[in-house]
Amino acid sequence: FAPGGCECLLAAMTQAEVFFRVACKETNPGQEIRVCGSVPELGNWDPAKGFPLQTCEDTFPIWTGGPVTVDRDFEYKFV
C-alpha cells in the first residue's frame, strides 16, 4: 500500500456500522433510552422513531445497541 492508502479507503466509504453504549443511572424500570439522529436509521430526530437501546439487571446502568448501518457523516443524541 502507498502511504495514505488507508485514508483513501476510509474517504471512499459512505456508510459505517456503529454500536452505541451509554451509562445512565437516572432511568427506572420500564423506561427506555433511544438514539435519535440526523439519518433515517436514527429517526430523523424524532424520538418515537429513534433506535432503542437495551439494558438488563446484570448490565444496568449501561445501555447498548447496534449494529446500525448509517451514513458516515451523522449526528446523534441519547434521549
PDB file of N, CA and C in Angstrom:
ATOM      1  N   PHE A   1       0.828  -1.187   0.000  1.00  0.00           N
ATOM      2  CA  PHE A   1       0.000   0.000   0.000  1.00  0.00           C
ATOM      3  C   PHE A   1       0.870   1.248   0.000  1.00  0.00           C
ATOM      4  N   ALA A   2       0.417   2.227  -0.710  1.00  0.00           N
ATOM      5  CA  ALA A   2       1.106   3.511  -0.723  1.00  0.00           C
ATOM      6  C   ALA A   2       0.774   4.263   0.562  1.00  0.00           C
ATOM      7  N   PRO A   3       1.655   5.160   0.979  1.00  0.00           N
ATOM      8  CA  PRO A   3       1.330   5.969   2.162  1.00  0.00           C
ATOM      9  C   PRO A   3      -0.023   6.650   1.960  1.00  0.00           C
ATOM     10  N   GLY A   4      -0.826   6.623   2.988  1.00  0.00           N
ATOM     11  CA  GLY A   4      -2.144   7.242   2.893  1.00  0.00           C
ATOM     12  C   GLY A   4      -3.190   6.337   2.287  1.00  0.00           C
ATOM     13  N   GLY A   5      -2.818   5.094   1.957  1.00  0.00           N
ATOM     14  CA  GLY A   5      -3.766   4.170   1.340  1.00  0.00           C
ATOM     15  C   GLY A   5      -4.986   3.921   2.211  1.00  0.00           C
ATOM     16  N   CYS A   6      -4.784   3.816   3.505  1.00  0.00           N
ATOM     17  CA  CYS A   6      -5.915   3.595   4.408  1.00  0.00           C
ATOM     18  C   CYS A   6      -6.816   4.819   4.452  1.00  0.00           C
ATOM     19  N   GLU A   7      -6.237   5.994   4.427  1.00  0.00           N
ATOM     20  CA  GLU A   7      -7.033   7.211   4.441  1.00  0.00           C
ATOM     21  C   GLU A   7      -7.902   7.291   3.195  1.00  0.00           C
ATOM     22  N   CYS A   8      -7.373   6.894   2.058  1.00  0.00           N
ATOM     23  CA  CYS A   8      -8.144   6.927   0.816  1.00  0.00           C
ATOM     24  C   CYS A   8      -9.314   5.962   0.898  1.00  0.00           C
ATOM     25  N   LEU A   9      -9.084   4.792   1.458  1.00  0.00           N
ATOM     26  CA  LEU A   9     -10.147   3.805   1.598  1.00  0.00           C
ATOM     27  C   LEU A   9     -11.235   4.344   2.521  1.00  0.00           C
ATOM     28  N   LEU A  10     -10.843   4.942   3.635  1.00  0.00           N
ATOM     29  CA  LEU A  10     -11.813   5.497   4.564  1.00  0.00           C
ATOM     30  C   LEU A  10     -12.614   6.619   3.910  1.00  0.00           C
ATOM     31  N   ALA A  11     -11.962   7.457   3.160  1.00  0.00           N
ATOM     32  CA  ALA A  11     -12.649   8.559   2.495  1.00  0.00           C
ATOM     33  C   ALA A  11     -13.655   8.035   1.475  1.00  0.00           C
ATOM     34  N   ALA A  12     -13.390   6.869   0.888  1.00  0.00           N
ATOM     35  CA  ALA A  12     -14.287   6.309  -0.115  1.00  0.00           C
ATOM     36  C   ALA A  12     -15.521   5.665   0.523  1.00  0.00           C
ATOM     37  N   MET A  13     -15.455   5.342   1.800  1.00  0.00           N
ATOM     38  CA  MET A  13     -16.590   4.720   2.477  1.00  0.00           C
ATOM     39  C   MET A  13     -17.688   5.757   2.679  1.00  0.00           C
ATOM     40  N   THR A  14     -18.910   5.386   2.349  1.00  0.00           N
ATOM     41  CA  THR A  14     -20.013   6.312   2.542  1.00  0.00           C
ATOM     42  C   THR A  14     -20.894   5.913   3.713  1.00  0.00           C
ATOM     43  N   GLN A  15     -20.761   4.677   4.198  1.00  0.00           N
ATOM     44  CA  GLN A  15     -21.552   4.208   5.322  1.00  0.00           C
ATOM     45  C   GLN A  15     -20.656   3.541   6.347  1.00  0.00           C
ATOM     46  N   ALA A  16     -21.167   3.472   7.564  1.00  0.00           N
ATOM     47  CA  ALA A  16     -20.430   2.833   8.653  1.00  0.00           C
ATOM     48  C   ALA A  16     -21.405   2.030   9.501  1.00  0.00           C
ATOM     49  N   GLU A  17     -20.896   0.977  10.103  1.00  0.00           N
ATOM     50  CA  GLU A  17     -21.671   0.174  11.036  1.00  0.00           C
ATOM     51  C   GLU A  17     -21.263   0.630  12.439  1.00  0.00           C
ATOM     52  N   VAL A  18     -22.243   1.109  13.218  1.00  0.00           N
ATOM     53  CA  VAL A  18     -21.919   1.668  14.525  1.00  0.00           C
ATOM     54  C   VAL A  18     -22.662   0.937  15.639  1.00  0.00           C
ATOM     55  N   PHE A  19     -22.052   0.966  16.808  1.00  0.00           N
ATOM     56  CA  PHE A  19     -22.634   0.429  18.035  1.00  0.00           C
ATOM     57  C   PHE A  19     -22.707   1.582  19.026  1.00  0.00           C
ATOM     58  N   PHE A  20     -23.727   1.580  19.868  1.00  0.00           N
ATOM     59  CA  PHE A  20     -23.898   2.638  20.857  1.00  0.00           C
ATOM     60  C   PHE A  20     -23.811   2.045  22.254  1.00  0.00           C
ATOM     61  N   ARG A  21     -23.236   2.843  23.172  1.00  0.00           N
ATOM     62  CA  ARG A  21     -23.115   2.441  24.576  1.00  0.00           C
ATOM     63  C   ARG A  21     -23.140   3.705  25.421  1.00  0.00           C
ATOM     64  N   VAL A  22     -24.013   3.714  26.411  1.00  0.00           N
ATOM     65  CA  VAL A  22     -24.107   4.881  27.288  1.00  0.00           C
ATOM     66  C   VAL A  22     -24.448   4.418  28.695  1.00  0.00           C
ATOM     67  N   ALA A  23     -23.931   5.108  29.702  1.00  0.00           N
ATOM     68  CA  ALA A  23     -24.276   4.836  31.092  1.00  0.00           C
ATOM     69  C   ALA A  23     -25.297   5.872  31.539  1.00  0.00           C
ATOM     70  N   CYS A  24     -26.411   5.403  32.115  1.00  0.00           N
ATOM     71  CA  CYS A  24     -27.456   6.324  32.563  1.00  0.00           C
ATOM     72  C   CYS A  24     -28.142   5.749  33.802  1.00  0.00           C
ATOM     73  N   LYS A  25     -27.743   6.240  34.974  1.00  0.00           N
ATOM     74  CA  LYS A  25     -28.329   5.780  36.237  1.00  0.00           C
ATOM     75  C   LYS A  25     -29.692   6.412  36.499  1.00  0.00           C
ATOM     76  N   GLU A  26     -30.029   7.459  35.758  1.00  0.00           N
ATOM     77  CA  GLU A  26     -31.255   8.205  36.008  1.00  0.00           C
ATOM     78  C   GLU A  26     -32.517   7.518  35.478  1.00  0.00           C
ATOM     79  N   THR A  27     -32.386   6.394  34.812  1.00  0.00           N
ATOM     80  CA  THR A  27     -33.555   5.686  34.287  1.00  0.00           C
ATOM     81  C   THR A  27     -34.137   4.760  35.340  1.00  0.00           C
ATOM     82  N   ASN A  28     -35.400   4.403  35.145  1.00  0.00           N
ATOM     83  CA  ASN A  28     -36.119   3.499  36.042  1.00  0.00           C
ATOM     84  C   ASN A  28     -36.660   2.323  35.239  1.00  0.00           C
ATOM     85  N   PRO A  29     -37.021   1.212  35.912  1.00  0.00           N
ATOM     86  CA  PRO A  29     -37.613   0.079  35.186  1.00  0.00           C
ATOM     87  C   PRO A  29     -38.817   0.534  34.351  1.00  0.00           C
ATOM     88  N   GLY A  30     -38.875   0.032  33.137  1.00  0.00           N
ATOM     89  CA  GLY A  30     -39.957   0.391  32.229  1.00  0.00           C
ATOM     90  C   GLY A  30     -39.649   1.571  31.328  1.00  0.00           C
ATOM     91  N   GLN A  31     -38.611   2.334  31.651  1.00  0.00           N
ATOM     92  CA  GLN A  31     -38.209   3.441  30.783  1.00  0.00           C
ATOM     93  C   GLN A  31     -37.259   2.920  29.718  1.00  0.00           C
ATOM     94  N   GLU A  32     -36.984   3.768  28.745  1.00  0.00           N
ATOM     95  CA  GLU A  32     -36.049   3.359  27.696  1.00  0.00           C
ATOM     96  C   GLU A  32     -35.181   4.535  27.288  1.00  0.00           C
ATOM     97  N   ILE A  33     -34.093   4.203  26.638  1.00  0.00           N
ATOM     98  CA  ILE A  33     -33.209   5.193  26.026  1.00  0.00           C
ATOM     99  C   ILE A  33     -33.181   4.890  24.541  1.00  0.00           C
ATOM    100  N   ARG A  34     -33.276   5.937  23.754  1.00  0.00           N
ATOM    101  CA  ARG A  34     -33.198   5.808  22.296  1.00  0.00           C
ATOM    102  C   ARG A  34     -32.096   6.707  21.770  1.00  0.00           C
ATOM    103  N   VAL A  35     -31.572   6.335  20.620  1.00  0.00           N
ATOM    104  CA  VAL A  35     -30.607   7.160  19.919  1.00  0.00           C
ATOM    105  C   VAL A  35     -31.367   7.850  18.790  1.00  0.00           C
ATOM    106  N   CYS A  36     -31.402   9.164  18.835  1.00  0.00           N
ATOM    107  CA  CYS A  36     -32.053   9.946  17.772  1.00  0.00           C
ATOM    108  C   CYS A  36     -30.958  10.642  16.991  1.00  0.00           C
ATOM    109  N   GLY A  37     -31.177  10.763  15.685  1.00  0.00           N
ATOM    110  CA  GLY A  37     -30.131  11.394  14.907  1.00  0.00           C
ATOM    111  C   GLY A  37     -30.595  11.932  13.577  1.00  0.00           C
ATOM    112  N   SER A  38     -29.621  12.355  12.819  1.00  0.00           N
ATOM    113  CA  SER A  38     -29.837  13.075  11.569  1.00  0.00           C
ATOM    114  C   SER A  38     -30.043  12.172  10.357  1.00  0.00           C
ATOM    115  N   VAL A  39     -30.192  10.876  10.578  1.00  0.00           N
ATOM    116  CA  VAL A  39     -30.382   9.928   9.474  1.00  0.00           C
ATOM    117  C   VAL A  39     -31.649   9.104   9.729  1.00  0.00           C
ATOM    118  N   PRO A  40     -32.255   8.551   8.684  1.00  0.00           N
ATOM    119  CA  PRO A  40     -33.495   7.772   8.859  1.00  0.00           C
ATOM    120  C   PRO A  40     -33.353   6.614   9.845  1.00  0.00           C
ATOM    121  N   GLU A  41     -32.201   5.958   9.877  1.00  0.00           N
ATOM    122  CA  GLU A  41     -31.995   4.816  10.770  1.00  0.00           C
ATOM    123  C   GLU A  41     -32.085   5.216  12.241  1.00  0.00           C
ATOM    124  N   LEU A  42     -31.903   6.510  12.518  1.00  0.00           N
ATOM    125  CA  LEU A  42     -31.988   7.024  13.888  1.00  0.00           C
ATOM    126  C   LEU A  42     -33.199   7.935  14.061  1.00  0.00           C
ATOM    127  N   GLY A  43     -34.160   7.840  13.158  1.00  0.00           N
ATOM    128  CA  GLY A  43     -35.432   8.528  13.316  1.00  0.00           C
ATOM    129  C   GLY A  43     -35.523   9.942  12.810  1.00  0.00           C
ATOM    130  N   ASN A  44     -34.489  10.444  12.139  1.00  0.00           N
ATOM    131  CA  ASN A  44     -34.508  11.836  11.653  1.00  0.00           C
ATOM    132  C   ASN A  44     -34.917  12.804  12.759  1.00  0.00           C
ATOM    133  N   TRP A  45     -34.329  12.655  13.929  1.00  0.00           N
ATOM    134  CA  TRP A  45     -34.537  13.499  15.112  1.00  0.00           C
ATOM    135  C   TRP A  45     -35.896  13.302  15.784  1.00  0.00           C
ATOM    136  N   ASP A  46     -36.690  12.319  15.377  1.00  0.00           N
ATOM    137  CA  ASP A  46     -37.970  12.031  16.016  1.00  0.00           C
ATOM    138  C   ASP A  46     -37.743  10.952  17.079  1.00  0.00           C
ATOM    139  N   PRO A  47     -37.839  11.296  18.378  1.00  0.00           N
ATOM    140  CA  PRO A  47     -37.576  10.304  19.432  1.00  0.00           C
ATOM    141  C   PRO A  47     -38.432   9.042  19.312  1.00  0.00           C
ATOM    142  N   ALA A  48     -39.657   9.165  18.843  1.00  0.00           N
ATOM    143  CA  ALA A  48     -40.529   7.993  18.706  1.00  0.00           C
ATOM    144  C   ALA A  48     -39.997   7.010  17.668  1.00  0.00           C
ATOM    145  N   LYS A  49     -39.184   7.510  16.739  1.00  0.00           N
ATOM    146  CA  LYS A  49     -38.622   6.664  15.686  1.00  0.00           C
ATOM    147  C   LYS A  49     -37.144   6.363  15.914  1.00  0.00           C
ATOM    148  N   GLY A  50     -36.598   6.809  17.043  1.00  0.00           N
ATOM    149  CA  GLY A  50     -35.187   6.592  17.335  1.00  0.00           C
ATOM    150  C   GLY A  50     -34.861   5.123  17.529  1.00  0.00           C
ATOM    151  N   PHE A  51     -33.583   4.818  17.515  1.00  0.00           N
ATOM    152  CA  PHE A  51     -33.094   3.451  17.671  1.00  0.00           C
ATOM    153  C   PHE A  51     -33.052   3.105  19.162  1.00  0.00           C
ATOM    154  N   PRO A  52     -33.803   2.080  19.598  1.00  0.00           N
ATOM    155  CA  PRO A  52     -33.849   1.763  21.034  1.00  0.00           C
ATOM    156  C   PRO A  52     -32.597   1.024  21.511  1.00  0.00           C
ATOM    157  N   LEU A  53     -32.153   1.396  22.704  1.00  0.00           N
ATOM    158  CA  LEU A  53     -31.042   0.701  23.348  1.00  0.00           C
ATOM    159  C   LEU A  53     -31.598  -0.285  24.360  1.00  0.00           C
ATOM    160  N   GLN A  54     -30.754  -1.228  24.770  1.00  0.00           N
ATOM    161  CA  GLN A  54     -31.173  -2.295  25.677  1.00  0.00           C
ATOM    162  C   GLN A  54     -30.302  -2.286  26.930  1.00  0.00           C
ATOM    163  N   THR A  55     -30.891  -2.718  28.031  1.00  0.00           N
ATOM    164  CA  THR A  55     -30.151  -2.972  29.262  1.00  0.00           C
ATOM    165  C   THR A  55     -30.827  -4.135  29.972  1.00  0.00           C
ATOM    166  N   CYS A  56     -30.217  -4.615  31.010  1.00  0.00           N
ATOM    167  CA  CYS A  56     -30.831  -5.658  31.830  1.00  0.00           C
ATOM    168  C   CYS A  56     -30.306  -5.501  33.254  1.00  0.00           C
ATOM    169  N   GLU A  57     -30.818  -6.293  34.164  1.00  0.00           N
ATOM    170  CA  GLU A  57     -30.429  -6.189  35.565  1.00  0.00           C
ATOM    171  C   GLU A  57     -28.915  -6.359  35.748  1.00  0.00           C
ATOM    172  N   ASP A  58     -28.301  -7.232  34.948  1.00  0.00           N
ATOM    173  CA  ASP A  58     -26.867  -7.504  35.084  1.00  0.00           C
ATOM    174  C   ASP A  58     -25.983  -6.387  34.542  1.00  0.00           C
ATOM    175  N   THR A  59     -26.476  -5.610  33.581  1.00  0.00           N
ATOM    176  CA  THR A  59     -25.634  -4.586  32.951  1.00  0.00           C
ATOM    177  C   THR A  59     -26.028  -3.159  33.300  1.00  0.00           C
ATOM    178  N   PHE A  60     -27.204  -2.969  33.923  1.00  0.00           N
ATOM    179  CA  PHE A  60     -27.645  -1.625  34.287  1.00  0.00           C
ATOM    180  C   PHE A  60     -26.606  -0.958  35.161  1.00  0.00           C
ATOM    181  N   PRO A  61     -26.225   0.284  34.926  1.00  0.00           N
ATOM    182  CA  PRO A  61     -26.867   1.326  34.133  1.00  0.00           C
ATOM    183  C   PRO A  61     -26.316   1.480  32.712  1.00  0.00           C
ATOM    184  N   ILE A  62     -25.663   0.460  32.189  1.00  0.00           N
ATOM    185  CA  ILE A  62     -25.121   0.528  30.829  1.00  0.00           C
ATOM    186  C   ILE A  62     -26.200   0.115  29.838  1.00  0.00           C
ATOM    187  N   TRP A  63     -26.443   0.953  28.843  1.00  0.00           N
ATOM    188  CA  TRP A  63     -27.384   0.699  27.761  1.00  0.00           C
ATOM    189  C   TRP A  63     -26.595   0.546  26.478  1.00  0.00           C
ATOM    190  N   THR A  64     -26.925  -0.462  25.668  1.00  0.00           N
ATOM    191  CA  THR A  64     -26.186  -0.710  24.436  1.00  0.00           C
ATOM    192  C   THR A  64     -27.145  -1.005  23.282  1.00  0.00           C
ATOM    193  N   GLY A  65     -26.625  -0.884  22.077  1.00  0.00           N
ATOM    194  CA  GLY A  65     -27.404  -1.232  20.894  1.00  0.00           C
ATOM    195  C   GLY A  65     -26.547  -1.207  19.648  1.00  0.00           C
ATOM    196  N   GLY A  66     -26.995  -1.928  18.648  1.00  0.00           N
ATOM    197  CA  GLY A  66     -26.310  -1.964  17.378  1.00  0.00           C
ATOM    198  C   GLY A  66     -26.068  -3.395  16.962  1.00  0.00           C
ATOM    199  N   PRO A  67     -25.569  -3.559  15.792  1.00  0.00           N
ATOM    200  CA  PRO A  67     -25.076  -2.531  14.899  1.00  0.00           C
ATOM    201  C   PRO A  67     -26.198  -1.843  14.115  1.00  0.00           C
ATOM    202  N   VAL A  68     -25.910  -0.626  13.727  1.00  0.00           N
ATOM    203  CA  VAL A  68     -26.776   0.154  12.853  1.00  0.00           C
ATOM    204  C   VAL A  68     -25.908   0.658  11.714  1.00  0.00           C
ATOM    205  N   THR A  69     -26.362   0.478  10.495  1.00  0.00           N
ATOM    206  CA  THR A  69     -25.626   0.985   9.339  1.00  0.00           C
ATOM    207  C   THR A  69     -26.165   2.367   9.007  1.00  0.00           C
ATOM    208  N   VAL A  70     -25.289   3.358   9.056  1.00  0.00           N
ATOM    209  CA  VAL A  70     -25.685   4.750   8.836  1.00  0.00           C
ATOM    210  C   VAL A  70     -24.713   5.415   7.864  1.00  0.00           C
ATOM    211  N   ASP A  71     -25.139   6.563   7.329  1.00  0.00           N
ATOM    212  CA  ASP A  71     -24.222   7.375   6.538  1.00  0.00           C
ATOM    213  C   ASP A  71     -23.031   7.714   7.419  1.00  0.00           C
ATOM    214  N   ARG A  72     -21.878   7.797   6.813  1.00  0.00           N
ATOM    215  CA  ARG A  72     -20.661   8.014   7.588  1.00  0.00           C
ATOM    216  C   ARG A  72     -20.695   9.329   8.361  1.00  0.00           C
ATOM    217  N   ASP A  73     -21.301  10.355   7.808  1.00  0.00           N
ATOM    218  CA  ASP A  73     -21.406  11.645   8.488  1.00  0.00           C
ATOM    219  C   ASP A  73     -22.815  11.784   9.042  1.00  0.00           C
ATOM    220  N   PHE A  74     -22.948  11.728  10.373  1.00  0.00           N
ATOM    221  CA  PHE A  74     -24.253  11.861  11.004  1.00  0.00           C
ATOM    222  C   PHE A  74     -24.087  12.444  12.398  1.00  0.00           C
ATOM    223  N   GLU A  75     -25.168  12.970  12.920  1.00  0.00           N
ATOM    224  CA  GLU A  75     -25.194  13.490  14.291  1.00  0.00           C
ATOM    225  C   GLU A  75     -26.215  12.677  15.066  1.00  0.00           C
ATOM    226  N   TYR A  76     -26.022  12.595  16.396  1.00  0.00           N
ATOM    227  CA  TYR A  76     -26.953  11.836  17.217  1.00  0.00           C
ATOM    228  C   TYR A  76     -26.969  12.376  18.633  1.00  0.00           C
ATOM    229  N   LYS A  77     -28.010  11.979  19.377  1.00  0.00           N
ATOM    230  CA  LYS A  77     -28.082  12.245  20.809  1.00  0.00           C
ATOM    231  C   LYS A  77     -28.865  11.121  21.458  1.00  0.00           C
ATOM    232  N   PHE A  78     -28.651  10.919  22.760  1.00  0.00           N
ATOM    233  CA  PHE A  78     -29.388   9.925  23.515  1.00  0.00           C
ATOM    234  C   PHE A  78     -30.585  10.612  24.156  1.00  0.00           C
ATOM    235  N   VAL A  79     -31.766  10.008  24.027  1.00  0.00           N
ATOM    236  CA  VAL A  79     -32.971  10.579  24.647  1.00  0.00           C
ATOM    237  C   VAL A  79     -33.703   9.499  25.412  1.00  0.00           C
TER     238      VAL A  79
END
